[in-house]
PDB file of C-alpha atoms in Angstrom:
ATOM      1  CA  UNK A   1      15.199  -6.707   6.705  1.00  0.00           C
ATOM      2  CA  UNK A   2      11.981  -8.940   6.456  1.00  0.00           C
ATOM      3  CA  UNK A   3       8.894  -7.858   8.308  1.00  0.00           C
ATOM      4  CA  UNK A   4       8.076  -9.648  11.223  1.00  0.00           C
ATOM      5  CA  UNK A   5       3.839  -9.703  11.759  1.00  0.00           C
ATOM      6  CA  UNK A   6       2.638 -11.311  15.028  1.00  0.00           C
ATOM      7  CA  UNK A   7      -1.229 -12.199  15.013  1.00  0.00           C
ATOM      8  CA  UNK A   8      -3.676 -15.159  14.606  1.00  0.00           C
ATOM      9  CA  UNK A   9      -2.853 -15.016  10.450  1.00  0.00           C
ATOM     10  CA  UNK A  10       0.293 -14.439  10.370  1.00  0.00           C
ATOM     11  CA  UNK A  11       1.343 -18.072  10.982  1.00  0.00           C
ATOM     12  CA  UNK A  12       3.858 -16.702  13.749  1.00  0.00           C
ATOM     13  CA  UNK A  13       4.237 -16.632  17.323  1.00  0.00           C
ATOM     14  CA  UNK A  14       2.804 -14.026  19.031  1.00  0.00           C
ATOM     15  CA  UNK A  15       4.304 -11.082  21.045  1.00  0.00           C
ATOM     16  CA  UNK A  16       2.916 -10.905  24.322  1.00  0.00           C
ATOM     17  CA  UNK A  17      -0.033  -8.544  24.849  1.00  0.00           C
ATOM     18  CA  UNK A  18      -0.852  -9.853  21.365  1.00  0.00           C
ATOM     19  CA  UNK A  19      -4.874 -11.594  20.718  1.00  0.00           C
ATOM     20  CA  UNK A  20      -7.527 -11.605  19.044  1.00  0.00           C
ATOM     21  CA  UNK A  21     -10.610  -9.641  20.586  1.00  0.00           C
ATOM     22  CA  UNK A  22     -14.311  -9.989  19.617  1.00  0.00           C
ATOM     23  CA  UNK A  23     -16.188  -7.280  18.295  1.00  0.00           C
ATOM     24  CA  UNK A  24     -19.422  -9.023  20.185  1.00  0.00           C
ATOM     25  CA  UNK A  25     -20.811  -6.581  23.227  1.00  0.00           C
ATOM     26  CA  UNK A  26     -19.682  -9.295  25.794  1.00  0.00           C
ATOM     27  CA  UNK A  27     -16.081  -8.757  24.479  1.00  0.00           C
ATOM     28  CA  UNK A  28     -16.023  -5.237  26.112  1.00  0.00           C
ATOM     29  CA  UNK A  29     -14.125  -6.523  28.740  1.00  0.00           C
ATOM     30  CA  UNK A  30     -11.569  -8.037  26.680  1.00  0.00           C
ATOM     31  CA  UNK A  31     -10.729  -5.301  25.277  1.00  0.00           C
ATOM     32  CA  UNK A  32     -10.495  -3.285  28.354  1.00  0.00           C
ATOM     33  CA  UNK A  33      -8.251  -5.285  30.056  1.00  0.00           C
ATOM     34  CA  UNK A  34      -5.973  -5.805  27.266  1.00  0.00           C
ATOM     35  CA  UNK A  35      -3.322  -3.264  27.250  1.00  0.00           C
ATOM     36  CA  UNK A  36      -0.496  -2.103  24.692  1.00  0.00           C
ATOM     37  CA  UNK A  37       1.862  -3.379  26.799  1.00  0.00           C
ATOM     38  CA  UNK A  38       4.975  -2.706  24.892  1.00  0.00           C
ATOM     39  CA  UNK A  39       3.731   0.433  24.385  1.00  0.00           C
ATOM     40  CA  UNK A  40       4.507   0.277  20.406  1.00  0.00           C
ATOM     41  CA  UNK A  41       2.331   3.223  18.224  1.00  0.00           C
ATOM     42  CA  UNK A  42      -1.093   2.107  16.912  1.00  0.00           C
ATOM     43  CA  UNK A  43      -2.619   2.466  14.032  1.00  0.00           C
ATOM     44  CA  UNK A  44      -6.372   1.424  13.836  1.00  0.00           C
ATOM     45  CA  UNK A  45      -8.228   0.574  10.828  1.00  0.00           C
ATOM     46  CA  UNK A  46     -11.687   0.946  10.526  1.00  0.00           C
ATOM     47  CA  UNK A  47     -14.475   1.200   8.221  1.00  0.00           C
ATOM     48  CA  UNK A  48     -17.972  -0.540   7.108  1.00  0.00           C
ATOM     49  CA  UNK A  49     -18.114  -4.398   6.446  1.00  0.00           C
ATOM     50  CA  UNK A  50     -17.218  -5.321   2.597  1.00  0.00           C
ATOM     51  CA  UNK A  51     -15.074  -2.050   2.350  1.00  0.00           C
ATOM     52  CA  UNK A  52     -11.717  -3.520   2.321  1.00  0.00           C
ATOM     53  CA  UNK A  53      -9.683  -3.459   5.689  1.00  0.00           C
ATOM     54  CA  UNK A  54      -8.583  -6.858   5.849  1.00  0.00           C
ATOM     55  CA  UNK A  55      -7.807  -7.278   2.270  1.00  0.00           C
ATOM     56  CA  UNK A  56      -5.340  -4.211   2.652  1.00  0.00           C
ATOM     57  CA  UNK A  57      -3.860  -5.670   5.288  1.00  0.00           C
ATOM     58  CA  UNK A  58      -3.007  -8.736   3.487  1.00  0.00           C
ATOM     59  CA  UNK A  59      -2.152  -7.471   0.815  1.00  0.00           C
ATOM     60  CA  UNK A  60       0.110  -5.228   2.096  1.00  0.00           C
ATOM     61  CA  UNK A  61       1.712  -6.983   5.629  1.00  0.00           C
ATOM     62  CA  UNK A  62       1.012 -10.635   4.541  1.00  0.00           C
ATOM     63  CA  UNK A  63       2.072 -10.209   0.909  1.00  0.00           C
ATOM     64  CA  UNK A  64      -1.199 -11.769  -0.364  1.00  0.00           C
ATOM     65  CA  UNK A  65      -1.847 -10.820  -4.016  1.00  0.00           C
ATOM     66  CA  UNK A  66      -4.673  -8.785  -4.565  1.00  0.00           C
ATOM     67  CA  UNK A  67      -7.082 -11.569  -6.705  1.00  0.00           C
ATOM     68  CA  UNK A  68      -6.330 -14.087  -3.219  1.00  0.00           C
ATOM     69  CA  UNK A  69      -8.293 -11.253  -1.142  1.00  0.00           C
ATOM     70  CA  UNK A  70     -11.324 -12.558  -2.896  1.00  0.00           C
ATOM     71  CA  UNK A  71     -12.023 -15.459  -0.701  1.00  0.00           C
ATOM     72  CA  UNK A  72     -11.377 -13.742   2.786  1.00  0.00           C
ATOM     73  CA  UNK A  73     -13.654 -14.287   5.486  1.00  0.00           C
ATOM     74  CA  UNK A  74     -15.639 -11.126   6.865  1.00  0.00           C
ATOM     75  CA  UNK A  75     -13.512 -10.103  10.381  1.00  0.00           C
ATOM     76  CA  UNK A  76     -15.418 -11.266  13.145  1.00  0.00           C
ATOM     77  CA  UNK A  77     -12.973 -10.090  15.871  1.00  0.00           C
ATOM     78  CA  UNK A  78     -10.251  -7.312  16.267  1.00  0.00           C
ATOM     79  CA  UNK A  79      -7.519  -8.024  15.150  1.00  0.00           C
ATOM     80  CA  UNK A  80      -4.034  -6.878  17.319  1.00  0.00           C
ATOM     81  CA  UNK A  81      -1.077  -7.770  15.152  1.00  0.00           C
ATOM     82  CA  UNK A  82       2.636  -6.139  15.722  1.00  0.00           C
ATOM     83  CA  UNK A  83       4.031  -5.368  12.953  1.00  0.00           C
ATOM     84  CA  UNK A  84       8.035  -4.864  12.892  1.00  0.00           C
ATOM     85  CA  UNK A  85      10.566  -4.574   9.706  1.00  0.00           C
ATOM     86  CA  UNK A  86      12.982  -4.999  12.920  1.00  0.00           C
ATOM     87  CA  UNK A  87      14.910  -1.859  12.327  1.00  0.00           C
ATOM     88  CA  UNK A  88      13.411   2.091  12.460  1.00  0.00           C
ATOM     89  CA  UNK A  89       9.655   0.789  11.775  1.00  0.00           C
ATOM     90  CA  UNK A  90       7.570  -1.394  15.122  1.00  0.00           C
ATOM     91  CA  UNK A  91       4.007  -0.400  15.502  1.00  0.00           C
ATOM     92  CA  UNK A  92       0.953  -2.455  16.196  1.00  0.00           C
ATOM     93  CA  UNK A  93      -2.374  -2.223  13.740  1.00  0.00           C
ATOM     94  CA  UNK A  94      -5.583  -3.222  15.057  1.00  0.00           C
ATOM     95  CA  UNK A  95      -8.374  -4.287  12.273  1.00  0.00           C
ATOM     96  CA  UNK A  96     -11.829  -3.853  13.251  1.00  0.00           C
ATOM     97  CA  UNK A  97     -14.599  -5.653  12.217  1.00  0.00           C
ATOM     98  CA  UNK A  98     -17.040  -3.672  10.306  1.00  0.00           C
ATOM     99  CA  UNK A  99     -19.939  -4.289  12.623  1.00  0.00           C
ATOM    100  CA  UNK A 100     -18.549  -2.675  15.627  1.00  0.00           C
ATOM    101  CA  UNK A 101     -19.593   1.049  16.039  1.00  0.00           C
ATOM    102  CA  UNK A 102     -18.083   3.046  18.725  1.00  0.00           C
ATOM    103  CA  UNK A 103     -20.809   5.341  18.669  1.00  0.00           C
ATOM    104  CA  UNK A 104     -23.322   2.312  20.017  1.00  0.00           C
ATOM    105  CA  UNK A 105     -20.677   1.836  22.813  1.00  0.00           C
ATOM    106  CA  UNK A 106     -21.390   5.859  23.925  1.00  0.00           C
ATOM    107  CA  UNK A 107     -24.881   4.774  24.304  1.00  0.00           C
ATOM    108  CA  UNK A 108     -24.262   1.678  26.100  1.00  0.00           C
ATOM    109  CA  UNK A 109     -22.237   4.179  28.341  1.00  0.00           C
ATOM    110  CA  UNK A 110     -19.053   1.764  27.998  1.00  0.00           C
ATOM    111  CA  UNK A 111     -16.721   4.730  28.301  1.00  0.00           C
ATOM    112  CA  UNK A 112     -13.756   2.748  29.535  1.00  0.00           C
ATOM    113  CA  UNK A 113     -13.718   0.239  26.191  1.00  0.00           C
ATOM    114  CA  UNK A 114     -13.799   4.001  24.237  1.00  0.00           C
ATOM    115  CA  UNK A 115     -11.111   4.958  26.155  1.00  0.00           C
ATOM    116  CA  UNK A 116      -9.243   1.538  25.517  1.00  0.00           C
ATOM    117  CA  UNK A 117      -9.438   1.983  22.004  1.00  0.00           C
ATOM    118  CA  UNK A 118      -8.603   5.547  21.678  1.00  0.00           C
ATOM    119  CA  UNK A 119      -6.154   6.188  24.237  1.00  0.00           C
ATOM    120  CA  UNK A 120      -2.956   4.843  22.559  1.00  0.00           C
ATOM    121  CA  UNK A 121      -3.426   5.288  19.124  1.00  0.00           C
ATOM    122  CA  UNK A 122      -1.286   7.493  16.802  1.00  0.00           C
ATOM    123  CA  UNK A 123      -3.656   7.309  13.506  1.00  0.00           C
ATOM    124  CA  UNK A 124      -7.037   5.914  12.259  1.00  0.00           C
ATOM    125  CA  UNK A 125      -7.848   4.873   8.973  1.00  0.00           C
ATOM    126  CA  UNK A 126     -11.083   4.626   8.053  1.00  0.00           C
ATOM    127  CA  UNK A 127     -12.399   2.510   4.638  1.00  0.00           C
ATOM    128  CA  UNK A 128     -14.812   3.768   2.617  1.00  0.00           C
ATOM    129  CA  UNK A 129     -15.895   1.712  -0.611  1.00  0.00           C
ATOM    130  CA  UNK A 130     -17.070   4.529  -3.048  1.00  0.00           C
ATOM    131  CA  UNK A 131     -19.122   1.583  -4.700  1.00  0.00           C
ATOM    132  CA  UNK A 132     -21.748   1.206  -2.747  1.00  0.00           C
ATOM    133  CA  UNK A 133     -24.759   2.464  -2.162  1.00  0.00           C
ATOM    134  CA  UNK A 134     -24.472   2.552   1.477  1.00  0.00           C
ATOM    135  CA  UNK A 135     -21.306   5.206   1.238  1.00  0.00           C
ATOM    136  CA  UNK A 136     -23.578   7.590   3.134  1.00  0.00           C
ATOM    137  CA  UNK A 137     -24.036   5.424   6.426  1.00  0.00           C
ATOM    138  CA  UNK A 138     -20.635   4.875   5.821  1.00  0.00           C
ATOM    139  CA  UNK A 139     -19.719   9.324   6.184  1.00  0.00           C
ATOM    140  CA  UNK A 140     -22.254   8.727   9.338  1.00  0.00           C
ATOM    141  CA  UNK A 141     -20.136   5.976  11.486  1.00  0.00           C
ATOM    142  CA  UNK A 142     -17.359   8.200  10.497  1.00  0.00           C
ATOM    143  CA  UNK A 143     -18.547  11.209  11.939  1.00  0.00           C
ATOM    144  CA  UNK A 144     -19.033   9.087  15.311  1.00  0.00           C
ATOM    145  CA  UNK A 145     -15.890   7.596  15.054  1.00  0.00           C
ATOM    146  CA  UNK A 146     -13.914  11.203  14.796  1.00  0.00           C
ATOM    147  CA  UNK A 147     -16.285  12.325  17.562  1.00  0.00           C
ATOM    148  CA  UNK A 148     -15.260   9.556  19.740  1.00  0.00           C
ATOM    149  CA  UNK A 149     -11.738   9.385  19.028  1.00  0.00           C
ATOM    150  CA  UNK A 150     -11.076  13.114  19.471  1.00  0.00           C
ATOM    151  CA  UNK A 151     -13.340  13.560  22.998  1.00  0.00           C
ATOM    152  CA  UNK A 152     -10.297  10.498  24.207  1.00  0.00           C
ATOM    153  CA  UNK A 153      -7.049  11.513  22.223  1.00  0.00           C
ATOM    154  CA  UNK A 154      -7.431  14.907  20.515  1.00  0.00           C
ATOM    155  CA  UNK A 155      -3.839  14.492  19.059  1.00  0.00           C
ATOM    156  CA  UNK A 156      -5.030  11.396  16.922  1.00  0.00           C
ATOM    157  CA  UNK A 157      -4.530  11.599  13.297  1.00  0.00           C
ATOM    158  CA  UNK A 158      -7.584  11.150  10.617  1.00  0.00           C
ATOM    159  CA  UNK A 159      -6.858   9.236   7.337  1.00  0.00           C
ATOM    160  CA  UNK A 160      -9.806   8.194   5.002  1.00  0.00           C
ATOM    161  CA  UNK A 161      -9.040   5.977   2.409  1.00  0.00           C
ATOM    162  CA  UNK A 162     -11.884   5.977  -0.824  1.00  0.00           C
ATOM    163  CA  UNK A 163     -11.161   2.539  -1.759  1.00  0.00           C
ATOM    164  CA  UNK A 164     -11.734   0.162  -4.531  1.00  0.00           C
ATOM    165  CA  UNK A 165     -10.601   2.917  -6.866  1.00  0.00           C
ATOM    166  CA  UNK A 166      -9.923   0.682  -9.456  1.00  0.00           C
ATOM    167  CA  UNK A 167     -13.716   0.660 -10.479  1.00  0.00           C
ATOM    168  CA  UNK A 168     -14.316   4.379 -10.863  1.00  0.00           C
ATOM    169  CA  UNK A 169     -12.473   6.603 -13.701  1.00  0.00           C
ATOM    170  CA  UNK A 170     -10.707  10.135 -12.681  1.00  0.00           C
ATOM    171  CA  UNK A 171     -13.354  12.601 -12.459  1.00  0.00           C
ATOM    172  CA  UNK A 172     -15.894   9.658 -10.625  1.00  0.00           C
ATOM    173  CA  UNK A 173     -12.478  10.072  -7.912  1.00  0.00           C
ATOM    174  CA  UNK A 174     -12.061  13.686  -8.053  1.00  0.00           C
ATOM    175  CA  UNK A 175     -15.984  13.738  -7.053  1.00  0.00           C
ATOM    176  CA  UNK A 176     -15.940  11.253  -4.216  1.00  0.00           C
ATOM    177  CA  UNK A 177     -13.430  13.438  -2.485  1.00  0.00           C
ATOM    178  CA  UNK A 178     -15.050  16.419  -3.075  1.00  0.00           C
ATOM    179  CA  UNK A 179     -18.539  15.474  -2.059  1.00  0.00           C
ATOM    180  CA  UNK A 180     -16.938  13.068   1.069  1.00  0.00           C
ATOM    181  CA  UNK A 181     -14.881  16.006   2.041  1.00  0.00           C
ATOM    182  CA  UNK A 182     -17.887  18.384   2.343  1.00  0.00           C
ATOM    183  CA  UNK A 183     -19.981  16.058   4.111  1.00  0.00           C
ATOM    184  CA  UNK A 184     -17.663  15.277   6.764  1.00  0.00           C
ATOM    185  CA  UNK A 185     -16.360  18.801   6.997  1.00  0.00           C
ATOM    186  CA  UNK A 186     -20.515  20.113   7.222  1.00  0.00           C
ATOM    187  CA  UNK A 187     -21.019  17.838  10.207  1.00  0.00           C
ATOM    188  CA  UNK A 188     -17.838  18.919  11.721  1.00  0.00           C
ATOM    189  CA  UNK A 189     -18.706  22.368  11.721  1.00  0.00           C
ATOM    190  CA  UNK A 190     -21.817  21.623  13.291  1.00  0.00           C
ATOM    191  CA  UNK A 191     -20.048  20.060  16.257  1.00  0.00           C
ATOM    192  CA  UNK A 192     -17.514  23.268  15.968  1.00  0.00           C
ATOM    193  CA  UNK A 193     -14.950  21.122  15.097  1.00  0.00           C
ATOM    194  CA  UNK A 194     -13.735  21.922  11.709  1.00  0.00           C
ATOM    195  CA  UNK A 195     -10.841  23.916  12.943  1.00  0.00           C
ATOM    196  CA  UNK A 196      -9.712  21.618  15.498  1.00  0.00           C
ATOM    197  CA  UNK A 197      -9.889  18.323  13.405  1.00  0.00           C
ATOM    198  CA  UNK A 198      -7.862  17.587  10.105  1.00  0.00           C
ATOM    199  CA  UNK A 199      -8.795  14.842   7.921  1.00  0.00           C
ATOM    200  CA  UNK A 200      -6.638  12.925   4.554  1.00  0.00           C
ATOM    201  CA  UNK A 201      -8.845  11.741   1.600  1.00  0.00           C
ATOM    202  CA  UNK A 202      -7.017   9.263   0.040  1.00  0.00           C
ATOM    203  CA  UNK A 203      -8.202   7.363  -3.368  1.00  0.00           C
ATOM    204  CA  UNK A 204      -6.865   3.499  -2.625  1.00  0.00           C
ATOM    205  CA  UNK A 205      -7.025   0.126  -4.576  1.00  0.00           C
ATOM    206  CA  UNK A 206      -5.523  -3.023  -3.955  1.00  0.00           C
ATOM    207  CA  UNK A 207      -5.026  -3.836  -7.719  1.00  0.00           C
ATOM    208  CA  UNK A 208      -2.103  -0.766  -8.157  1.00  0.00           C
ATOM    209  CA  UNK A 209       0.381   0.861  -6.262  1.00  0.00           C
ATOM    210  CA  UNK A 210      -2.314   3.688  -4.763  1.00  0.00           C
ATOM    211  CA  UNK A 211      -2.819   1.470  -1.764  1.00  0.00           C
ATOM    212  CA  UNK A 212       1.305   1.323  -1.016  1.00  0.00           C
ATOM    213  CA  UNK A 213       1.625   4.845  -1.555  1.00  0.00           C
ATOM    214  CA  UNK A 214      -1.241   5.396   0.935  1.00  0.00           C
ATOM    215  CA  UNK A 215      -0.323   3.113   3.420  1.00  0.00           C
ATOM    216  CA  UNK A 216       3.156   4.566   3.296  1.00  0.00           C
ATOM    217  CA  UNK A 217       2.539   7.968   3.761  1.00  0.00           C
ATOM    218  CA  UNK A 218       0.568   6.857   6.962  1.00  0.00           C
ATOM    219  CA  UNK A 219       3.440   4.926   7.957  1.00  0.00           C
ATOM    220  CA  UNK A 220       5.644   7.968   7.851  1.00  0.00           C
ATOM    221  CA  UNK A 221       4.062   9.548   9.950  1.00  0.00           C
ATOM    222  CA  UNK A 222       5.361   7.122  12.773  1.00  0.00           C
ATOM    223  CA  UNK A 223       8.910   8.224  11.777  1.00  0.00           C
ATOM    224  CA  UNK A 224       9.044  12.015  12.682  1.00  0.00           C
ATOM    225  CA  UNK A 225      12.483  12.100  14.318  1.00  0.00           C
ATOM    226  CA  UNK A 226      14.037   9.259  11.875  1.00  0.00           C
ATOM    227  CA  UNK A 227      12.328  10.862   8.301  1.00  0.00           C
ATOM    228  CA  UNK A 228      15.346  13.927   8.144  1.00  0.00           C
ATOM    229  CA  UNK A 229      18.162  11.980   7.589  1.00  0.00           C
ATOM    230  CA  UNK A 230      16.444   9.575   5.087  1.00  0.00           C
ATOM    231  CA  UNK A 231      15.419  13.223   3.546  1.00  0.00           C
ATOM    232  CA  UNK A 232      19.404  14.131   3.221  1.00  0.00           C
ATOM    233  CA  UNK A 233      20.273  11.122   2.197  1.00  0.00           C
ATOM    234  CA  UNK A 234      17.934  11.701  -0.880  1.00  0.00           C
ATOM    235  CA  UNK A 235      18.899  15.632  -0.931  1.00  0.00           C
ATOM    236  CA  UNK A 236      22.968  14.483  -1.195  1.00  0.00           C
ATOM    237  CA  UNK A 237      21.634  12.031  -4.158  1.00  0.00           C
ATOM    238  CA  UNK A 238      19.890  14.239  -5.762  1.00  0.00           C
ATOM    239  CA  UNK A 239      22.825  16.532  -5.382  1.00  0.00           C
ATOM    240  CA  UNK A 240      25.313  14.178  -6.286  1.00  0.00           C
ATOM    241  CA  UNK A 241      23.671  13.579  -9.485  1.00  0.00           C
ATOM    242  CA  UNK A 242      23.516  16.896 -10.604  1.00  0.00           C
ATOM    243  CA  UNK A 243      19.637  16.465 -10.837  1.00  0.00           C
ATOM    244  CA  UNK A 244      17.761  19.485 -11.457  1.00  0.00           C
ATOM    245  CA  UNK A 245      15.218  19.811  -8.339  1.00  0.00           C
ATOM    246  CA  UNK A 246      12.403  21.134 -10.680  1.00  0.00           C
ATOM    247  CA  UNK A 247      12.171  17.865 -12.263  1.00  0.00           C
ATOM    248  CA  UNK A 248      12.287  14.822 -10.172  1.00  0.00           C
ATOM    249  CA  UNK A 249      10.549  12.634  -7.395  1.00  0.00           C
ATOM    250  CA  UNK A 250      12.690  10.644  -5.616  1.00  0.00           C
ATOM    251  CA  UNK A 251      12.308   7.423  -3.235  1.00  0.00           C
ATOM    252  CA  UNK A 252      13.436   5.210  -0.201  1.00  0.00           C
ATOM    253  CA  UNK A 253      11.510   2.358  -0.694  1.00  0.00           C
ATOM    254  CA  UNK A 254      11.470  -1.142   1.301  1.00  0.00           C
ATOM    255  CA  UNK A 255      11.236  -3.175  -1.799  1.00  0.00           C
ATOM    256  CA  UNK A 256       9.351  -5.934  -0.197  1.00  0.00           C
ATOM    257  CA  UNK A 257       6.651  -4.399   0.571  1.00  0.00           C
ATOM    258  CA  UNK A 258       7.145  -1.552  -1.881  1.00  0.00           C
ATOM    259  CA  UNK A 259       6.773   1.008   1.649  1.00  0.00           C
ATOM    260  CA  UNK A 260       7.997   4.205   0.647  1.00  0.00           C
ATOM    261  CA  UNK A 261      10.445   5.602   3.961  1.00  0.00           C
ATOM    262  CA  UNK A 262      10.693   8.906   2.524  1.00  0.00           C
ATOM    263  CA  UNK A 263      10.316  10.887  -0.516  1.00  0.00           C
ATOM    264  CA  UNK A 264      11.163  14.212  -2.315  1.00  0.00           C
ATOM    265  CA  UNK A 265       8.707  15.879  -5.083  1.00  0.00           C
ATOM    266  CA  UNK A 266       8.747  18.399  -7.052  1.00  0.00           C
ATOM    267  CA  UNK A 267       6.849  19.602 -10.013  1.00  0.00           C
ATOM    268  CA  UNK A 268       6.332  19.286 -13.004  1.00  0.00           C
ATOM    269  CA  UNK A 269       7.258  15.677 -12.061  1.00  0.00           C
ATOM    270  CA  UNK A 270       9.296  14.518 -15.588  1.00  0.00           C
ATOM    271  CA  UNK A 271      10.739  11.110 -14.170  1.00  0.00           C
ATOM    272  CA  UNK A 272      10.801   9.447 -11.047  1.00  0.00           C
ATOM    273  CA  UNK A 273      14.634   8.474  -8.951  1.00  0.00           C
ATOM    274  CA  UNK A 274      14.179   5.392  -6.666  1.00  0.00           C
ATOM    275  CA  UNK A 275      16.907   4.408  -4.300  1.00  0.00           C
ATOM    276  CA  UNK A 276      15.873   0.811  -2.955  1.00  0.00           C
ATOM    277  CA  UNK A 277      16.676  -0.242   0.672  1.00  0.00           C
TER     278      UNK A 277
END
């Protein structure tokens, strides 16, 4: 099936309970009068300006190729677009503009638009571009963010993704995560947090499959009660095949939008099975 994606770029009619919010304090009431009406799972994504967001959602749910994502206009507003592939996968994703940080709303006391946000939403992904120099303020509206999100919904899910990974070699990745990781973790335990809050570092890029593989494992995490039988279906493949289990990876992907629905490792990882849906 093709993926339906309702929202002011898409080209296509919206859902209702579908718009376009702005990020601009007087919008605060927008946004907390807008509900998830059809009550689909959210995933937010958030991060600094420049670090990516929109161009991984175009790339990704608009099919845009990754040199296109060059001339994309900064996001001004939030963005609430339902996403379907009209069959096991319906959720909405919400793009934030990089200028809005939740922690200035605390201050402002605006509570209910905090609530709004957070209330709802199965996973966050914030953006990080490794690149620049401002990474640090970057680990700092993080920290806020996670604060925020967990005092509203303490079962929402933390995904970071260290992105633009095509412009850093191995170790330069290996690093970011390490020295991100300890950062965040440092000013968790601070809060006394560190045991209550899990975080994924994730190395993206829009110019390889990293980003796909990312976005995917996110994806799957919408799918707890329909991921088992895509998981025997690759088991009875696997088995079917007489394929040793020591030496294989195998894949359900939606070709598409090369989503991965489920997978099986193990290692040493010789070759790679895909079975396309």
């Amino acid at each position: 099936p093709e993926w339906s994606i309702a929202g002011p770029d898409s080209g296509l009619k919206s859902e209702p309970g579908s718009r376009q919010l702005s990020a601009s304090p007087s919008s605060a009431s927008l946004l907390t009068n807008t509900s998830n009406c059809n009550n689909k799972p959210k995933i937010l994504l958030m991060g600094l300006s420049k670090a990516g967001k929109t161009s991984i959602r175009n790339v990704i749910f608009h099919k845009m190729s990754a040199n296109e994502t060059q001339f994309l206009e900064p996001t001004h507003k939030i963005d609430k677009i339902d996403i379907s592939n009209k069959s096991f996968l319906d959720f909405q994703l919400w793009d934030f503009p990089g200028k809005l940080d939740i922690s200035h709303l605390r201050d402002k006391e605006d509570t209910s638009t905090i609530e709004k946000i957070f209330v709802e939403a199965r996973i966050l992904i914030f953006v990080i571009d490794p690149v620049e120099e401002k990474h640090s303020i970057a680990i700092d509206r993080l920290h806020g963010t996670i604060l925020e999100a967990y005092k509203v919904n303490p079962k929402i899910k933390f995904e970071v993704f260290i992105h633009k990974s095509d412009s850093i070699n191995e170790d330069q990745k290996i690093d970011n995560i390490r020295e991100m990781t300890h950062r965040i973790n440092r000013k968790l335990m601070v809060a006394g947090l560190q045991d209550r809050i899990l975080i994924s570092f994730r190395t993206t890029s829009i110019y390889d499959h990293s980003i796909f593989e990312a976005m995917s494992i996110v994806c799957q995490q919408l799918l707890e009660n329909v991921l088992p039988p895509f998981e025997n279906i690759l088991n009875a493949f696997v088995s079917s095949n007489k394929m040793e289990k020591h030496s294989y990876s195998t894949y359900i992907l939606r070709y598409s939008l090369r989503q991965i629905a489920a997978r099986l490792t193990c290692q040493p990882m010789n070759f790679a099975v895909t079975c396309w849906i």
